[in-house]
Every structure is written in C-alpha cells, then in structure tokens.
Amino acid sequence: MGAEIHNWKEELMSEYNSQYYSDLTEFLKNEYNTKIIYPPAKDIFNALRFTPLNNVKVVILGQDPYHEPNQAHGLAFSVLPGNQAPPSLENIYKELKDDCGCYIPNNGYLKKWADQGVLLLNTVLTVRAHYANTHAGHGWERFTDAVIKTVNNESRPIVFMLWGSPAQKKTALLNNPKHLVLTAPHPSPLSAYRGFFGCKHFSRANEFLKENGLKPIDWQIENI
C-alpha cells in the first residue's frame, strides 16, 4: 500500500506516514490473509490510479465496495465487465438517459468516466465478502477525507456530486468557492424517487465545466 499513484502520493504522504494508516495496513493484511475481501488488493486504489489529482474534474462519492464476487474493482458504483449494473447504477443510468439522452448500456464498467477525470471514490475502500460496511471504522474514512480535502484545495473549478446523507456530510470538508457542490438523495431503489431522479447533476456538471473553459464529460458508457 502507498505505492506511487501519480501525483496523489506527495499530497497524501502525511497520511501514509501516520499511525492510523499503519494500523489500517496491518488490519487489511490480516483480513486479506484470512477472509475473502473485495476488491482484490491490487485494485484498492484504482480510483486514484485511474484519475490523477491534476486530472480531477468531477468527484462522485460512494460508500463502500460491492461485496459480491467479481463486482468491485476500486471505482465507486462501477462493476467489472460481464456483470449487470447493480440497482443504484441502473438508476444512475436512468437519470443519465433523462438528463443527457444517454442510452442505457449493457454493462456497469465506469472506467471511461475515471479516464476523463471523474474521481469515483468510495469513503471506505475495502469490504468483507457478502457483508456491507464491514471495514467501516478502521481508518479508511480518515484517509478518504484527506483525499477529499486534497481535491478541495485544488485551485481549478471541480464538481462534487454528493448523493445520500453519508456523502452529504462531506460538505463540511468543502469550503473552496471555486467548486460546485451538488447534492441529491442516493440513487438506490430506496431513495432515488425522493429527488435523485430529476436532479440533472450530469448536465449541470458539464455546464459548469464548459463555463469554466474545461472539456465536459462524455457520460455515455458504451455497450460491450
């Protein structure tokens, strides 16, 4: 852990060198050695690996990884090719169709977004198989808060999409007037009808990027 990840490493060095991170690393070593943990260890930091700090245009926050086989690969809301889009992602696709006219693809692999500067960050980066949120409270939240603060400190305009109350609590970390902070209910089937549908976050993000002279995101995930 703490391998060179583009230009994140320098900004997060104080986290890597801290006691809580050392404790988190020990906890994870034991978990990966004794249980089934997702995503595979090599994929834990894919959100940072695929989206270098200087490329970040949009931040979408998730909670913790999918906890069934062959789904999680280090990007919030994304699943590996060959897997059907989970319910929350299906609702994201429905909103994209209504908001931007995107067709609904046959997969849930969102790396195309990450490659364009969409940081798909879970607040907890690992999970025990079949049990949601089992790695909460072991230090990941402190690390991902540091990631969020690092992005907040960037001087160029960035869009934050905060869906659901856990993500919206992170507004306390966002005090840079250059950024656009968008909030909505979570896209899960339990809450999407309370205002996620119709939030138009995707078109609003692109309008904001264009207003600031930045290339908009091509949100269309293609069929595989």
Coordinates of C-alpha atoms in Angstrom, one line a residue:
M1 CA 0.0 0.0 0.0
G2 CA 1.1 3.5 -0.5
A3 CA 2.6 2.6 -3.9
E4 CA 3.3 5.6 -6.2
I5 CA -0.1 6.7 -7.5
H6 CA 0.6 9.5 -10.0
N7 CA 0.6 12.9 -8.2
W8 CA -1.5 11.8 -5.2
K9 CA 1.3 10.3 -3.3
E10 CA 3.1 13.6 -2.5
E11 CA -0.2 15.2 -1.3
L12 CA -1.1 12.2 0.9
M13 CA 2.4 11.5 2.3
S14 CA 1.5 12.6 5.8
E15 CA -1.4 10.0 5.7
Y16 CA 0.9 7.2 4.6
N17 CA 3.3 8.0 7.4
S18 CA 0.7 8.2 10.1
Q19 CA 0.0 5.7 12.9
Y20 CA -3.7 5.2 11.9
Y21 CA -2.6 4.2 8.3
S22 CA 0.0 1.8 9.7
D23 CA -2.8 0.2 11.8
L24 CA -5.1 0.1 8.8
T25 CA -2.4 -1.6 6.8
E26 CA -2.0 -4.3 9.5
F27 CA -5.7 -4.8 9.8
L28 CA -6.0 -5.2 6.0
K29 CA -3.1 -7.7 5.8
N30 CA -4.8 -9.9 8.3
E31 CA -8.2 -9.6 6.6
Y32 CA -6.9 -10.4 3.1
N33 CA -4.9 -13.4 4.6
T34 CA -7.8 -14.9 6.5
K35 CA -11.0 -13.9 4.7
I36 CA -12.4 -13.0 1.3
I37 CA -12.1 -9.3 0.8
Y38 CA -13.2 -7.1 -2.1
P39 CA -11.8 -5.6 -4.2
P40 CA -8.7 -7.6 -4.9
A41 CA -5.7 -5.9 -3.1
K42 CA -4.2 -4.8 -6.4
D43 CA -7.4 -2.8 -7.2
I44 CA -7.9 -1.0 -3.8
F45 CA -6.5 2.3 -5.1
N46 CA -7.8 2.2 -8.7
A47 CA -9.9 5.4 -8.2
L48 CA -6.6 7.3 -7.5
R49 CA -4.6 5.3 -10.1
F50 CA -7.1 5.9 -13.0
T51 CA -7.8 9.6 -12.1
P52 CA -4.6 11.5 -11.2
L53 CA -5.1 14.6 -9.0
N54 CA -4.3 17.0 -11.8
N55 CA -7.0 15.4 -14.0
V56 CA -9.9 15.5 -11.5
K57 CA -12.9 17.4 -12.8
V58 CA -15.7 15.7 -11.0
V59 CA -15.9 13.8 -7.7
I60 CA -18.7 11.2 -7.2
L61 CA -18.7 9.7 -3.7
G62 CA -19.8 6.2 -2.9
Q63 CA -19.9 4.4 0.5
D64 CA -18.1 1.1 0.3
P65 CA -17.4 -1.5 -2.4
Y66 CA -19.8 -4.0 -3.7
H67 CA -19.5 -7.2 -1.7
E68 CA -20.3 -10.0 -4.1
P69 CA -17.8 -11.9 -6.4
N70 CA -16.4 -10.2 -9.5
Q71 CA -18.0 -6.9 -9.0
A72 CA -15.8 -4.4 -7.1
H73 CA -12.7 -3.2 -8.8
G74 CA -11.9 0.0 -6.9
L75 CA -14.2 2.5 -8.6
A76 CA -17.4 3.6 -6.7
F77 CA -20.6 2.4 -8.4
S78 CA -18.7 0.6 -11.1
V79 CA -18.6 -3.2 -11.7
L80 CA -16.3 -5.3 -13.8
P81 CA -17.3 -6.1 -17.4
G82 CA -19.5 -9.2 -17.5
N83 CA -21.7 -8.1 -14.6
Q84 CA -25.1 -6.5 -14.8
A85 CA -25.3 -2.9 -13.4
P86 CA -26.4 -3.1 -9.8
P87 CA -29.7 -1.3 -8.8
S88 CA -28.1 2.1 -7.8
L89 CA -26.1 2.2 -11.1
E90 CA -29.3 1.3 -13.1
N91 CA -30.9 4.3 -11.5
I92 CA -27.8 6.5 -12.4
Y93 CA -28.2 5.3 -16.0
K94 CA -31.9 6.2 -16.0
E95 CA -31.2 9.7 -14.8
L96 CA -28.4 10.0 -17.4
K97 CA -30.9 9.0 -20.1
D98 CA -33.4 11.6 -19.0
D99 CA -30.8 14.3 -18.3
C100 CA -28.4 13.8 -21.2
G101 CA -30.0 11.4 -23.6
C102 CA -27.6 8.6 -23.0
Y103 CA -28.7 5.1 -23.9
I104 CA -28.7 2.6 -21.1
P105 CA -25.7 0.3 -21.7
N106 CA -25.4 -3.5 -21.2
N107 CA -22.7 -3.2 -18.5
G108 CA -21.7 -1.3 -15.4
Y109 CA -18.0 -0.6 -16.2
L110 CA -17.3 3.1 -15.5
K111 CA -13.6 3.3 -16.2
K112 CA -14.4 5.6 -19.2
W113 CA -15.5 8.2 -16.6
A114 CA -12.4 7.8 -14.5
D115 CA -10.2 8.2 -17.5
Q116 CA -11.9 11.6 -18.2
G117 CA -11.4 13.0 -14.7
V118 CA -14.3 11.6 -12.7
L119 CA -12.9 10.5 -9.3
L120 CA -15.2 7.6 -8.3
L121 CA -14.3 7.5 -4.7
N122 CA -15.8 5.2 -2.0
T123 CA -15.4 6.6 1.5
V124 CA -14.3 3.0 2.6
L125 CA -12.1 1.2 0.1
T126 CA -12.5 -2.4 1.1
V127 CA -15.2 -4.8 2.4
R128 CA -15.6 -8.4 3.6
A129 CA -17.4 -10.7 1.1
H130 CA -21.2 -10.7 1.5
Y131 CA -21.3 -8.2 4.4
A132 CA -21.7 -4.5 3.6
N133 CA -19.7 -1.9 5.6
T134 CA -17.6 -4.4 7.4
H135 CA -14.5 -2.3 7.0
A136 CA -16.0 0.9 8.2
G137 CA -14.3 2.5 11.3
H138 CA -10.8 1.1 10.7
G139 CA -9.2 4.2 9.2
W140 CA -10.4 4.4 5.6
E141 CA -12.7 7.3 6.4
R142 CA -9.8 9.4 7.6
F143 CA -7.8 8.5 4.5
T144 CA -10.6 9.3 2.1
D145 CA -11.4 12.6 4.0
A146 CA -7.7 13.5 3.3
V147 CA -8.3 12.7 -0.4
I148 CA -11.4 14.9 -0.5
K149 CA -9.6 17.8 1.3
T150 CA -6.8 17.5 -1.2
V151 CA -9.2 17.9 -4.1
N152 CA -11.0 20.7 -2.3
N153 CA -7.6 22.6 -2.1
E154 CA -7.2 22.5 -5.9
S155 CA -7.3 25.9 -7.4
R156 CA -9.3 25.0 -10.6
P157 CA -13.1 24.5 -10.6
I158 CA -14.2 21.0 -9.7
V159 CA -17.7 19.5 -9.4
F160 CA -18.7 17.4 -6.3
M161 CA -21.7 15.1 -6.5
L162 CA -22.9 14.1 -3.1
W163 CA -25.7 11.6 -3.1
G164 CA -27.3 10.5 0.1
S165 CA -26.7 11.7 3.7
P166 CA -23.3 9.9 4.3
A167 CA -21.9 11.6 1.2
Q168 CA -23.5 15.0 2.1
K169 CA -21.8 15.0 5.5
K170 CA -18.6 15.6 3.5
T171 CA -19.8 19.1 2.6
A172 CA -18.1 20.1 5.8
L173 CA -14.7 19.5 4.1
L174 CA -15.6 21.6 1.0
N175 CA -15.0 25.3 1.5
N176 CA -13.4 26.3 -1.8
P177 CA -15.7 28.8 -3.5
K178 CA -14.3 27.8 -6.9
H179 CA -16.0 24.4 -6.8
L180 CA -19.6 23.4 -7.5
V181 CA -21.2 21.1 -4.8
L182 CA -24.3 19.3 -6.0
T183 CA -26.4 17.2 -3.5
A184 CA -29.3 14.8 -4.0
P185 CA -30.8 11.7 -2.4
H186 CA -28.9 8.4 -3.1
P187 CA -29.7 6.6 -6.4
S188 CA -30.5 3.4 -4.5
P189 CA -34.0 2.0 -5.2
L190 CA -35.0 3.0 -1.6
S191 CA -34.4 6.7 -2.2
A192 CA -34.0 7.6 -5.9
Y193 CA -37.6 8.7 -6.2
R194 CA -37.1 11.3 -3.4
G195 CA -35.2 13.6 -5.7
F196 CA -32.3 11.7 -7.3
F197 CA -34.4 11.3 -10.4
G198 CA -34.6 14.8 -12.0
C199 CA -31.6 16.2 -10.2
K200 CA -29.8 16.8 -13.5
H201 CA -26.4 16.6 -11.9
F202 CA -24.7 15.3 -15.1
S203 CA -25.8 18.2 -17.3
R204 CA -25.3 20.7 -14.6
A205 CA -21.7 19.4 -14.1
N206 CA -21.0 19.7 -17.8
E207 CA -22.5 23.2 -18.0
F208 CA -20.2 24.3 -15.1
L209 CA -17.1 22.7 -16.7
K210 CA -17.9 24.5 -20.0
E211 CA -18.5 27.8 -18.3
N212 CA -15.0 27.5 -16.8
G213 CA -13.3 26.6 -20.1
L214 CA -13.0 22.9 -19.4
K215 CA -13.9 20.0 -21.6
P216 CA -17.2 18.4 -20.5
I217 CA -17.5 14.7 -19.6
D218 CA -18.8 12.3 -22.1
W219 CA -21.1 10.4 -19.8
Q220 CA -22.1 7.7 -22.3
I221 CA -20.9 4.3 -21.3
E222 CA -20.9 2.2 -24.4
N223 CA -22.2 -1.3 -24.8
I224 CA -19.6 -4.1 -24.6

